[in-house]
mmCIF file of C-alpha atoms in Angstrom:
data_model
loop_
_atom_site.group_PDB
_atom_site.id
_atom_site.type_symbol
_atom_site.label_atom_id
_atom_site.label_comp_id
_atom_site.label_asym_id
_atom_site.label_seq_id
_atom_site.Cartn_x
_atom_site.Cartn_y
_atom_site.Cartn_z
ATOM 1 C CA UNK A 20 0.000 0.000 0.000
ATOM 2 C CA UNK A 21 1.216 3.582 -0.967
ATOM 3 C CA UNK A 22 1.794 5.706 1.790
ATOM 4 C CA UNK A 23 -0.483 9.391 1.066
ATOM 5 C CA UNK A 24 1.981 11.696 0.651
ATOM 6 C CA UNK A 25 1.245 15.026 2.683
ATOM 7 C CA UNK A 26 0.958 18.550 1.275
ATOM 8 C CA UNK A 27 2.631 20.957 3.256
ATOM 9 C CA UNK A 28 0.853 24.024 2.140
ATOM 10 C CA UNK A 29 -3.405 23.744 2.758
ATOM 11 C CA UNK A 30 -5.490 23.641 -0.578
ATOM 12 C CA UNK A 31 -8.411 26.458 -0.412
ATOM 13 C CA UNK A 32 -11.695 24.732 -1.370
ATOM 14 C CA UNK A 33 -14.191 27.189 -3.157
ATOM 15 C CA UNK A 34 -17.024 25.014 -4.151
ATOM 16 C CA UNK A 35 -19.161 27.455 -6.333
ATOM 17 C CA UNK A 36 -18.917 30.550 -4.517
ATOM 18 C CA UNK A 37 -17.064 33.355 -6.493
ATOM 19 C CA UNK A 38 -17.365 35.776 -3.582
ATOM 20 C CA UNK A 39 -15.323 34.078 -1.201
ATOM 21 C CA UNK A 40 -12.873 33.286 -4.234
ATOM 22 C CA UNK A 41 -12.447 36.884 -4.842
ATOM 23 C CA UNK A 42 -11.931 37.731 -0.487
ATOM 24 C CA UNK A 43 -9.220 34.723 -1.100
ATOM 25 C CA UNK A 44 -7.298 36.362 -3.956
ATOM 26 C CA UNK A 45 -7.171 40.020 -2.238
ATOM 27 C CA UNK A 46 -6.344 38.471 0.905
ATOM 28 C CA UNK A 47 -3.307 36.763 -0.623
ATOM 29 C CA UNK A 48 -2.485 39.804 -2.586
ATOM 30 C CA UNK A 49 -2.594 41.683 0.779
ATOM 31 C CA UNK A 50 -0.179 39.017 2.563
ATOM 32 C CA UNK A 51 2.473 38.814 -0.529
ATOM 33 C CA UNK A 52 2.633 42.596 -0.392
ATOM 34 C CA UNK A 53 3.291 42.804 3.428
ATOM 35 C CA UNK A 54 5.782 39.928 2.527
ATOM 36 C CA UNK A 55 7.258 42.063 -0.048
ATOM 37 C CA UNK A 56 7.743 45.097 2.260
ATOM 38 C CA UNK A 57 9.224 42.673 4.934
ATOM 39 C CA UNK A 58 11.254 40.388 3.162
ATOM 40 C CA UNK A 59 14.668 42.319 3.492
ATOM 41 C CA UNK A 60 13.715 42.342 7.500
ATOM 42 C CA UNK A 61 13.087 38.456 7.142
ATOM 43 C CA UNK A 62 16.863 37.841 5.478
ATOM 44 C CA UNK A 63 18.269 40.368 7.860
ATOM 45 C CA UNK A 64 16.941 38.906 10.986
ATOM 46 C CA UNK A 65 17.893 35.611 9.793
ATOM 47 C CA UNK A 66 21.705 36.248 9.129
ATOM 48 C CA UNK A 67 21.911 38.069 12.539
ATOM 49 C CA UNK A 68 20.341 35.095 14.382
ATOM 50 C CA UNK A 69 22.671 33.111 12.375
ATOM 51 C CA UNK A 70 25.537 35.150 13.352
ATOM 52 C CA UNK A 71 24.353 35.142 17.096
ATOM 53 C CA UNK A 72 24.401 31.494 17.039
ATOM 54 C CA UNK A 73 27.276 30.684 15.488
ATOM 55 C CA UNK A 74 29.174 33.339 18.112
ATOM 56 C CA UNK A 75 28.195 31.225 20.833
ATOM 57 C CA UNK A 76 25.006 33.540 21.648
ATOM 58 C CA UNK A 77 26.324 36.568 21.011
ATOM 59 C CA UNK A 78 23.803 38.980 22.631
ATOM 60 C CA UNK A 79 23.972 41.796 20.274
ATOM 61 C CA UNK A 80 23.085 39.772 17.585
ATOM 62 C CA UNK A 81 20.659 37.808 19.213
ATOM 63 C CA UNK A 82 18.669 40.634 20.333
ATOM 64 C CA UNK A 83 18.527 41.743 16.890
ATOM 65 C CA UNK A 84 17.798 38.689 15.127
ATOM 66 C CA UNK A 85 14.543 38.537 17.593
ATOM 67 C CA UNK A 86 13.385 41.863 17.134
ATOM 68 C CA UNK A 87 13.680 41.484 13.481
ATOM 69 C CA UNK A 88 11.978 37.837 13.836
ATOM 70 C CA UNK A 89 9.026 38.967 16.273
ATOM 71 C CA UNK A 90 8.425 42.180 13.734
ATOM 72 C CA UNK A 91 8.024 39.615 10.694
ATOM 73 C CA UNK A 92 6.067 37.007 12.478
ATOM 74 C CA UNK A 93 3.629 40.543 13.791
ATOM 75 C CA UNK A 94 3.202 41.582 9.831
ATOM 76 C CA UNK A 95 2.506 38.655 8.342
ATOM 77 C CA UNK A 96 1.020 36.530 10.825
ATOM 78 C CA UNK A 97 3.656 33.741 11.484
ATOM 79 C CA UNK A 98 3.538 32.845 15.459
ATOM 80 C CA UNK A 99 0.874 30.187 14.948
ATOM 81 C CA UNK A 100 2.997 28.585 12.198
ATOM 82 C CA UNK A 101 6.195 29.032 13.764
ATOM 83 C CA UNK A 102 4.555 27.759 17.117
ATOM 84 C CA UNK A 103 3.163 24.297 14.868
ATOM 85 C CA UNK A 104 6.803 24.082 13.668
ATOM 86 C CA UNK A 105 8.369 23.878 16.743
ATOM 87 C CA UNK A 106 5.752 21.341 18.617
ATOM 88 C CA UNK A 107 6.209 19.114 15.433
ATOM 89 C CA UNK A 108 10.160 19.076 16.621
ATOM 90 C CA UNK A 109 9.111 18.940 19.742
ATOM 91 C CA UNK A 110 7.466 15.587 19.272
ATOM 92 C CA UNK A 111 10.136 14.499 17.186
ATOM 93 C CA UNK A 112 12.107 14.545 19.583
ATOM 94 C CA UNK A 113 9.949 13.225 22.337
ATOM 95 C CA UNK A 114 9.617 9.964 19.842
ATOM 96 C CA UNK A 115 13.091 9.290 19.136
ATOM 97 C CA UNK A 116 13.753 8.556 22.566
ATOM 98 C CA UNK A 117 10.967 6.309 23.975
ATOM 99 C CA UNK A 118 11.774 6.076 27.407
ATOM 100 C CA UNK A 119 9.308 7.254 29.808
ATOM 101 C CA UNK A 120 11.285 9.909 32.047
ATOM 102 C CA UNK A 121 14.124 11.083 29.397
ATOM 103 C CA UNK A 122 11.401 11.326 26.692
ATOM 104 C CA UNK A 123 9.639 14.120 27.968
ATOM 105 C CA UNK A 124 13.488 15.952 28.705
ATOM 106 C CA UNK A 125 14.050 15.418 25.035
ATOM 107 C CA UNK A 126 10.671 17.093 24.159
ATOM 108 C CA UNK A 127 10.904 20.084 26.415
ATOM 109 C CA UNK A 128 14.534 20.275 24.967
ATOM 110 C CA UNK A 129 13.763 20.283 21.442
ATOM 111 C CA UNK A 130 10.618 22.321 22.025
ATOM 112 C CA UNK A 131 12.841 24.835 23.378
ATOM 113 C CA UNK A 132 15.259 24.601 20.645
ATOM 114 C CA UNK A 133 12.696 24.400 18.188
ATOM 115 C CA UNK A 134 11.140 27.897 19.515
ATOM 116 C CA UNK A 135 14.637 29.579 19.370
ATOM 117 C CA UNK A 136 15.829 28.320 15.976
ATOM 118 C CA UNK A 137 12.384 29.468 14.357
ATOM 119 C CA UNK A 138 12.442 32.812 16.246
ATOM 120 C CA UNK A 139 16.208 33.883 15.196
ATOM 121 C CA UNK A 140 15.185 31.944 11.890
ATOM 122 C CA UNK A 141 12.247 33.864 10.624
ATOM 123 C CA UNK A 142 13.266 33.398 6.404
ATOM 124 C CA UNK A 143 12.078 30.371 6.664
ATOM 125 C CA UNK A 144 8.423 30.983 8.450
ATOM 126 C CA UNK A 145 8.286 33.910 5.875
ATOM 127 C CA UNK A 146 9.192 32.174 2.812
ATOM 128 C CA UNK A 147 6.055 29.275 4.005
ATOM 129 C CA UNK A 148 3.712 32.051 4.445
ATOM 130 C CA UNK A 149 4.687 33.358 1.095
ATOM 131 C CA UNK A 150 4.416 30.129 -0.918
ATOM 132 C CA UNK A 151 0.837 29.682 0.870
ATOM 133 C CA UNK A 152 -0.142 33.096 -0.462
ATOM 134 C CA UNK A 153 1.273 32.521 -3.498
ATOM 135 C CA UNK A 154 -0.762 29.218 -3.910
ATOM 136 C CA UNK A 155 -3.821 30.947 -2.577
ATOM 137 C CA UNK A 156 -3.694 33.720 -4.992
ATOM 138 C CA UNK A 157 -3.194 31.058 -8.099
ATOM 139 C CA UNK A 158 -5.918 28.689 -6.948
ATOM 140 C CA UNK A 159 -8.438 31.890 -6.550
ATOM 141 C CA UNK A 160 -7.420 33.064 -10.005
ATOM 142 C CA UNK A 161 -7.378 29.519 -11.874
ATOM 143 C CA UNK A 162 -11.061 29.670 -10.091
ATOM 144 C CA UNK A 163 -11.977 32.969 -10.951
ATOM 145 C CA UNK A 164 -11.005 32.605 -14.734
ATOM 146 C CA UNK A 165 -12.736 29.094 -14.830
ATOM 147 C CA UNK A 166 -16.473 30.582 -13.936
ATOM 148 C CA UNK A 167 -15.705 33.515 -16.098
ATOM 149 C CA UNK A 168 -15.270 31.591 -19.093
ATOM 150 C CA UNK A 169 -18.455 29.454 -17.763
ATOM 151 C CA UNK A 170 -20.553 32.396 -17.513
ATOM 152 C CA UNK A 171 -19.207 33.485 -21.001
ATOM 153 C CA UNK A 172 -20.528 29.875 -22.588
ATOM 154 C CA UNK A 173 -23.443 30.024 -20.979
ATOM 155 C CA UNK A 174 -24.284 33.715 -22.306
#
């Protein structure tokens, strides 16, 4: 049996309503342009909280990295995704070691590690929020231009 492979990006259903097609394709236009103002914030914070980790912490650069992260993650909406991310390492970790009381030490460890990688990370969160709305604004339009030629047949 085939194993189902998973998306990582969520499909948009639209059924046959054109309205909520259209709030789908302005909201996505909306995100990619607060994407495109941030983006140089996104690549900055993420070489400073590469910097700061690589320098063994370095507070300067770690301060900067999660200003920079926290003002992405505020614009375009990342904490819940960057909050998934890190519980999915989180139980990653929890699984690879099974045993009852250093599994849940692994868990808290790699949730913890997962929180601070994706916080003085935030390219990464950014650049999955911008595929999404990138996706979004394609499947709206694919949508939009299907029941416009539909409504042109049918005329």
């Amino acid at each position: 049996m085939a194993k189902e492979k998973r998306n990582l990006y969520e499909e948009v259903e639209f059924g046959n309503d054109y309205g909520y097609a259209m709030q789908v394709k302005r909201e996505a236009e909306t995100q990619l342009y607060e994407i495109q103002k941030i983006w140089g914030l996104a690549i900055a914070g993420t070489v400073c909280g590469g910097i700061g980790m690589v320098l063994a912490f370095h507070p300067i650069f770690i301060m900067i990295g999660f200003v920079m992260g926290c003002v992405c993650y505020s614009k375009v909406g990342g904490f819940g995704i960057a909050a998934k991310w890190a519980w999915n390492i989180a139980k990653f970790g929890w699984f690879v070691v099974p045993y009852f009381p250093i599994d849940l030490l692994v868990g808290a460890i790699a949730l913890c590690l997962g929180f601070l990688s994706l916080f003085f990370l935030p390219f990464f969160v950014v650049n999955h929020i911008r595929k999404q709305a990138q996706q979004n604004q394609q499947l709206a339009e694919t949508f939009l231009h299907t029941c416009q030629q539909n409504d042109g047949a049918a005329a």
